[in-house]
PDB file of C-alpha atoms in Angstrom:
ATOM      1  CA  SER O   1       0.000   0.000   0.000  1.00  0.00           C
ATOM      2  CA  ASP O   2       1.262   3.484  -0.818  1.00  0.00           C
ATOM      3  CA  ASN O   3       0.462   4.820   2.657  1.00  0.00           C
ATOM      4  CA  VAL O   4       2.426   2.279   4.725  1.00  0.00           C
ATOM      5  CA  GLY O   5       4.945   4.898   5.874  1.00  0.00           C
ATOM      6  CA  PHE O   6       2.405   7.683   6.270  1.00  0.00           C
ATOM      7  CA  PRO O   7       2.729   8.221  10.078  1.00  0.00           C
ATOM      8  CA  ASN O   8       6.526   8.141   9.777  1.00  0.00           C
ATOM      9  CA  GLN O   9       6.542  10.664   6.920  1.00  0.00           C
ATOM     10  CA  LEU O  10       4.054  12.912   8.741  1.00  0.00           C
ATOM     11  CA  PHE O  11       6.215  12.738  11.882  1.00  0.00           C
ATOM     12  CA  ARG O  12       9.357  13.696   9.940  1.00  0.00           C
ATOM     13  CA  LEU O  13       7.528  16.499   8.141  1.00  0.00           C
ATOM     14  CA  LEU O  14       6.342  17.911  11.494  1.00  0.00           C
ATOM     15  CA  ASN O  15       9.756  17.661  13.128  1.00  0.00           C
ATOM     16  CA  ASP O  16      11.488  19.195  10.096  1.00  0.00           C
ATOM     17  CA  ALA O  17       8.781  21.807   9.374  1.00  0.00           C
ATOM     18  CA  GLN O  18      10.910  24.725  10.554  1.00  0.00           C
ATOM     19  CA  LEU O  19      13.948  23.483   8.642  1.00  0.00           C
ATOM     20  CA  LEU O  20      11.820  23.008   5.511  1.00  0.00           C
ATOM     21  CA  GLY O  21      10.286  26.470   5.926  1.00  0.00           C
ATOM     22  CA  ILE O  22       6.733  25.129   6.186  1.00  0.00           C
ATOM     23  CA  ASP O  23       6.064  25.643   9.912  1.00  0.00           C
ATOM     24  CA  HIS O  24       3.570  28.366   8.903  1.00  0.00           C
ATOM     25  CA  LEU O  25       1.570  25.549   7.252  1.00  0.00           C
ATOM     26  CA  ILE O  26       2.014  22.644   9.692  1.00  0.00           C
ATOM     27  CA  SER O  27       3.560  22.482  13.163  1.00  0.00           C
ATOM     28  CA  TRP O  28       3.390  20.898  16.594  1.00  0.00           C
ATOM     29  CA  MET O  29       1.328  22.735  19.195  1.00  0.00           C
ATOM     30  CA  ASP O  30       2.943  23.673  22.523  1.00  0.00           C
ATOM     31  CA  ASP O  31       1.830  20.404  24.178  1.00  0.00           C
ATOM     32  CA  GLY O  32       3.958  18.423  21.684  1.00  0.00           C
ATOM     33  CA  ILE O  33       1.061  15.978  21.213  1.00  0.00           C
ATOM     34  CA  THR O  34      -1.278  17.980  19.000  1.00  0.00           C
ATOM     35  CA  PHE O  35      -0.293  19.193  15.556  1.00  0.00           C
ATOM     36  CA  ARG O  36      -1.989  21.874  13.539  1.00  0.00           C
ATOM     37  CA  ILE O  37      -2.399  22.412   9.833  1.00  0.00           C
ATOM     38  CA  HIS O  38      -2.559  26.207   9.730  1.00  0.00           C
ATOM     39  CA  ASP O  39      -3.868  26.609   6.184  1.00  0.00           C
ATOM     40  CA  GLU O  40      -5.289  23.482   4.557  1.00  0.00           C
ATOM     41  CA  ASP O  41      -5.384  24.952   1.037  1.00  0.00           C
ATOM     42  CA  GLN O  42      -1.744  26.029   1.144  1.00  0.00           C
ATOM     43  CA  PHE O  43      -0.781  22.760   2.820  1.00  0.00           C
ATOM     44  CA  LEU O  44      -1.997  20.891  -0.296  1.00  0.00           C
ATOM     45  CA  LYS O  45       1.084  22.195  -2.059  1.00  0.00           C
ATOM     46  CA  VAL O  46       3.403  20.267   0.281  1.00  0.00           C
ATOM     47  CA  LEU O  47       1.063  17.312   0.708  1.00  0.00           C
ATOM     48  CA  LEU O  48       2.605  15.322  -2.139  1.00  0.00           C
ATOM     49  CA  ARG O  49       5.808  14.983  -0.099  1.00  0.00           C
ATOM     50  CA  ILE O  50       4.072  12.532   2.234  1.00  0.00           C
ATOM     51  CA  SER O  51       1.017  11.331   0.372  1.00  0.00           C
ATOM     52  CA  HIS O  52      -0.600  10.796  -3.004  1.00  0.00           C
ATOM     53  CA  ASN O  53      -3.619  12.655  -1.666  1.00  0.00           C
ATOM     54  CA  THR O  54      -4.204  15.853  -3.575  1.00  0.00           C
ATOM     55  CA  LYS O  55      -7.525  16.743  -1.943  1.00  0.00           C
ATOM     56  CA  VAL O  56      -7.977  17.867   1.660  1.00  0.00           C
ATOM     57  CA  ILE O  57     -10.791  15.315   2.137  1.00  0.00           C
ATOM     58  CA  SER O  58      -8.529  12.457   0.984  1.00  0.00           C
ATOM     59  CA  PHE O  59      -5.789  13.574   3.371  1.00  0.00           C
ATOM     60  CA  ARG O  60      -8.311  13.734   6.231  1.00  0.00           C
ATOM     61  CA  ASN O  61      -9.508  10.228   5.352  1.00  0.00           C
ATOM     62  CA  THR O  62      -5.918   8.926   5.441  1.00  0.00           C
ATOM     63  CA  LEU O  63      -5.383  10.576   8.844  1.00  0.00           C
ATOM     64  CA  GLY O  64      -8.576   8.874  10.016  1.00  0.00           C
ATOM     65  CA  GLN O  65      -7.420   5.475   8.782  1.00  0.00           C
ATOM     66  CA  PHE O  66      -4.280   5.844  10.920  1.00  0.00           C
ATOM     67  CA  GLN O  67      -6.493   6.913  13.867  1.00  0.00           C
ATOM     68  CA  PHE O  68      -5.635  10.597  13.948  1.00  0.00           C
ATOM     69  CA  ARG O  69      -8.603  12.612  15.177  1.00  0.00           C
ATOM     70  CA  SER O  70      -9.325  16.284  14.659  1.00  0.00           C
ATOM     71  CA  ASN O  71      -9.814  17.906  18.060  1.00  0.00           C
ATOM     72  CA  ALA O  72     -10.324  21.518  16.953  1.00  0.00           C
ATOM     73  CA  TYR O  73     -10.754  23.501  13.750  1.00  0.00           C
ATOM     74  CA  GLY O  74     -11.370  26.950  12.322  1.00  0.00           C
ATOM     75  CA  ASP O  75     -12.018  28.386   8.862  1.00  0.00           C
ATOM     76  CA  LYS O  76      -8.710  27.327   7.329  1.00  0.00           C
ATOM     77  CA  TRP O  77      -6.933  25.462  10.123  1.00  0.00           C
ATOM     78  CA  ARG O  78      -7.481  22.138  11.836  1.00  0.00           C
ATOM     79  CA  SER O  79      -5.601  20.407  14.643  1.00  0.00           C
ATOM     80  CA  TYR O  80      -5.136  16.668  15.197  1.00  0.00           C
ATOM     81  CA  ARG O  81      -4.012  14.153  17.803  1.00  0.00           C
ATOM     82  CA  HIS O  82      -3.426  10.449  17.536  1.00  0.00           C
ATOM     83  CA  ILE O  83      -6.127   8.385  19.257  1.00  0.00           C
ATOM     84  CA  SER O  84      -3.507   7.083  21.736  1.00  0.00           C
ATOM     85  CA  ALA O  85      -3.327  10.651  23.126  1.00  0.00           C
ATOM     86  CA  MET O  86      -7.067  11.200  23.421  1.00  0.00           C
ATOM     87  CA  ASP O  87      -8.521  11.549  26.926  1.00  0.00           C
ATOM     88  CA  LYS O  88      -5.038  11.439  28.432  1.00  0.00           C
ATOM     89  CA  GLU O  89      -3.943  14.150  30.812  1.00  0.00           C
ATOM     90  CA  GLN O  90      -0.799  16.029  29.879  1.00  0.00           C
ATOM     91  CA  GLN O  91       0.987  14.231  32.727  1.00  0.00           C
ATOM     92  CA  ALA O  92       0.271  10.880  31.052  1.00  0.00           C
ATOM     93  CA  THR O  93       3.384   8.902  30.299  1.00  0.00           C
ATOM     94  CA  LYS O  94       4.714   9.541  26.812  1.00  0.00           C
ATOM     95  CA  SER O  95       5.185   5.790  26.310  1.00  0.00           C
ATOM     96  CA  GLU O  96       1.399   5.394  26.043  1.00  0.00           C
ATOM     97  CA  ILE O  97       1.138   8.079  23.370  1.00  0.00           C
ATOM     98  CA  LEU O  98       2.417   6.827  20.026  1.00  0.00           C
ATOM     99  CA  PHE O  99       2.575  10.132  18.144  1.00  0.00           C
ATOM    100  CA  HIS O 100       4.195  13.172  19.776  1.00  0.00           C
ATOM    101  CA  ARG O 101       7.141  15.504  19.174  1.00  0.00           C
ATOM    102  CA  ASP O 102       9.632  13.294  21.076  1.00  0.00           C
ATOM    103  CA  ALA O 103       8.240   9.912  20.012  1.00  0.00           C
ATOM    104  CA  THR O 104      10.643   7.167  18.980  1.00  0.00           C
ATOM    105  CA  LEU O 105      10.506   5.820  15.422  1.00  0.00           C
ATOM    106  CA  GLU O 106       9.481   2.513  16.975  1.00  0.00           C
ATOM    107  CA  GLN O 107       6.397   4.210  18.472  1.00  0.00           C
ATOM    108  CA  VAL O 108       5.525   6.033  15.252  1.00  0.00           C
ATOM    109  CA  ASN O 109       6.027   2.917  13.106  1.00  0.00           C
ATOM    110  CA  SER O 110       3.744   0.916  15.413  1.00  0.00           C
ATOM    111  CA  ILE O 111       0.775   3.029  14.257  1.00  0.00           C
ATOM    112  CA  SER O 112      -1.143   0.739  11.951  1.00  0.00           C
ATOM    113  CA  ARG O 113      -3.702   1.504   9.322  1.00  0.00           C
ATOM    114  CA  ARG O 114      -7.291   0.586  10.073  1.00  0.00           C
ATOM    115  CA  ARG O 115      -9.209  -0.940   7.189  1.00  0.00           C
ATOM    116  CA  PRO O 116     -12.285   1.128   6.365  1.00  0.00           C
ATOM    117  CA  THR O 117     -15.532  -0.395   7.613  1.00  0.00           C
ATOM    118  CA  GLY O 118     -18.884  -0.378   5.846  1.00  0.00           C
ATOM    119  CA  ASN O 119     -19.979   2.647   7.873  1.00  0.00           C
ATOM    120  CA  ARG O 120     -19.558   5.769   5.810  1.00  0.00           C
ATOM    121  CA  ARG O 121     -19.314   9.149   7.463  1.00  0.00           C
ATOM    122  CA  ILE O 122     -21.438  11.962   6.099  1.00  0.00           C
ATOM    123  CA  GLY O 123     -19.279  14.419   4.224  1.00  0.00           C
ATOM    124  CA  ASN O 124     -16.980  11.898   2.574  1.00  0.00           C
ATOM    125  CA  ASP O 125     -16.203  12.251  -1.090  1.00  0.00           C
ATOM    126  CA  SER O 126     -18.957  10.593  -3.129  1.00  0.00           C
ATOM    127  CA  ASN O 127     -16.208   9.135  -5.365  1.00  0.00           C
ATOM    128  CA  ASP O 128     -14.608   7.422  -2.374  1.00  0.00           C
ATOM    129  CA  ARG O 129     -16.903   4.424  -1.875  1.00  0.00           C
ATOM    130  CA  ASP O 130     -16.349   1.031  -0.312  1.00  0.00           C
ATOM    131  CA  ASP O 131     -18.294  -0.930  -2.943  1.00  0.00           C
ATOM    132  CA  GLU O 132     -16.453  -1.757  -6.167  1.00  0.00           C
ATOM    133  CA  ASP O 133     -18.050   0.693  -8.591  1.00  0.00           C
ATOM    134  CA  GLY O 134     -20.223   2.811  -6.311  1.00  0.00           C
ATOM    135  CA  TYR O 135     -23.326   1.844  -8.276  1.00  0.00           C
ATOM    136  CA  GLY O 136     -24.645  -1.033  -6.160  1.00  0.00           C
ATOM    137  CA  VAL O 137     -27.693   0.843  -4.866  1.00  0.00           C
ATOM    138  CA  LEU O 138     -28.382   2.545  -8.206  1.00  0.00           C
ATOM    139  CA  ASP O 139     -28.277  -0.774 -10.056  1.00  0.00           C
ATOM    140  CA  SER O 140     -30.831  -2.365  -7.727  1.00  0.00           C
ATOM    141  CA  VAL O 141     -33.146   0.648  -8.175  1.00  0.00           C
ATOM    142  CA  LYS O 142     -32.798   0.410 -11.981  1.00  0.00           C
ATOM    143  CA  LYS O 143     -33.503  -3.345 -11.921  1.00  0.00           C
ATOM    144  CA  ARG O 144     -36.602  -2.765  -9.799  1.00  0.00           C
ATOM    145  CA  LYS O 145     -37.891  -0.073 -12.182  1.00  0.00           C
ATOM    146  CA  ARG O 146     -37.178  -2.360 -15.150  1.00  0.00           C
ATOM    147  CA  SER O 147     -39.134  -5.252 -13.618  1.00  0.00           C
ATOM    148  CA  ILE O 148     -42.055  -2.924 -12.905  1.00  0.00           C
ATOM    149  CA  ALA O 149     -41.930  -1.647 -16.507  1.00  0.00           C
ATOM    150  CA  ILE O 150     -41.836  -5.206 -17.909  1.00  0.00           C
ATOM    151  CA  SER O 151     -44.790  -6.359 -15.814  1.00  0.00           C
ATOM    152  CA  ALA O 152     -46.726  -3.248 -16.923  1.00  0.00           C
ATOM    153  CA  LYS O 153     -46.241  -4.233 -20.581  1.00  0.00           C
ATOM    154  CA  LYS O 154     -47.843  -7.678 -20.110  1.00  0.00           C
ATOM    155  CA  PRO O 155     -51.191  -7.700 -21.866  1.00  0.00           C
ATOM    156  CA  ILE O 156     -54.164  -7.516 -19.548  1.00  0.00           C
ATOM    157  CA  PRO O 157     -56.830 -10.023 -20.613  1.00  0.00           C
ATOM    158  CA  HIS O 158     -59.932  -8.309 -22.054  1.00  0.00           C
ATOM    159  CA  GLN O 159     -63.202  -8.780 -20.231  1.00  0.00           C
ATOM    160  CA  ASP O 160     -64.894 -10.465 -23.218  1.00  0.00           C
ATOM    161  CA  SER O 161     -62.121 -13.108 -23.510  1.00  0.00           C
ATOM    162  CA  LEU O 162     -62.786 -14.050 -19.866  1.00  0.00           C
ATOM    163  CA  ASP O 163     -66.484 -14.553 -20.565  1.00  0.00           C
ATOM    164  CA  HIS O 164     -65.894 -17.401 -23.088  1.00  0.00           C
TER     165      HIS O 164
END
């Protein structure tokens, strides 16, 4: 899969953001656990360094598959934490939190991708479907309409033919 190293690449991008001159687009927050994308539209321009996603929604979906959750957002910005850091107090031991500024590569590489389930979230790209072609429901509706149309074309026996 093309996203196997996604958490590792994201981690490196965050830790090198200042060096790369992109810390105005993505950076760690002061807690070292949360990271913020400061301008999602501008961030798309550097997105190809870590992902084949060229749409914000695709990038968000990939974050979700690796269990990163948005914990705050504004008009252009959005911040994220890994699920291992959710509901933990800031005094929690860093060994429990897999993705933070001082994480080891072993911790970051242990973040695995969750396979998408059948439950679709509202707001996902309509092109990004779990079923093969995305037409499963449409096809069944068309078949139903076709069967109704066919049965409507069957000749109805005339009253006088029933009398004989």
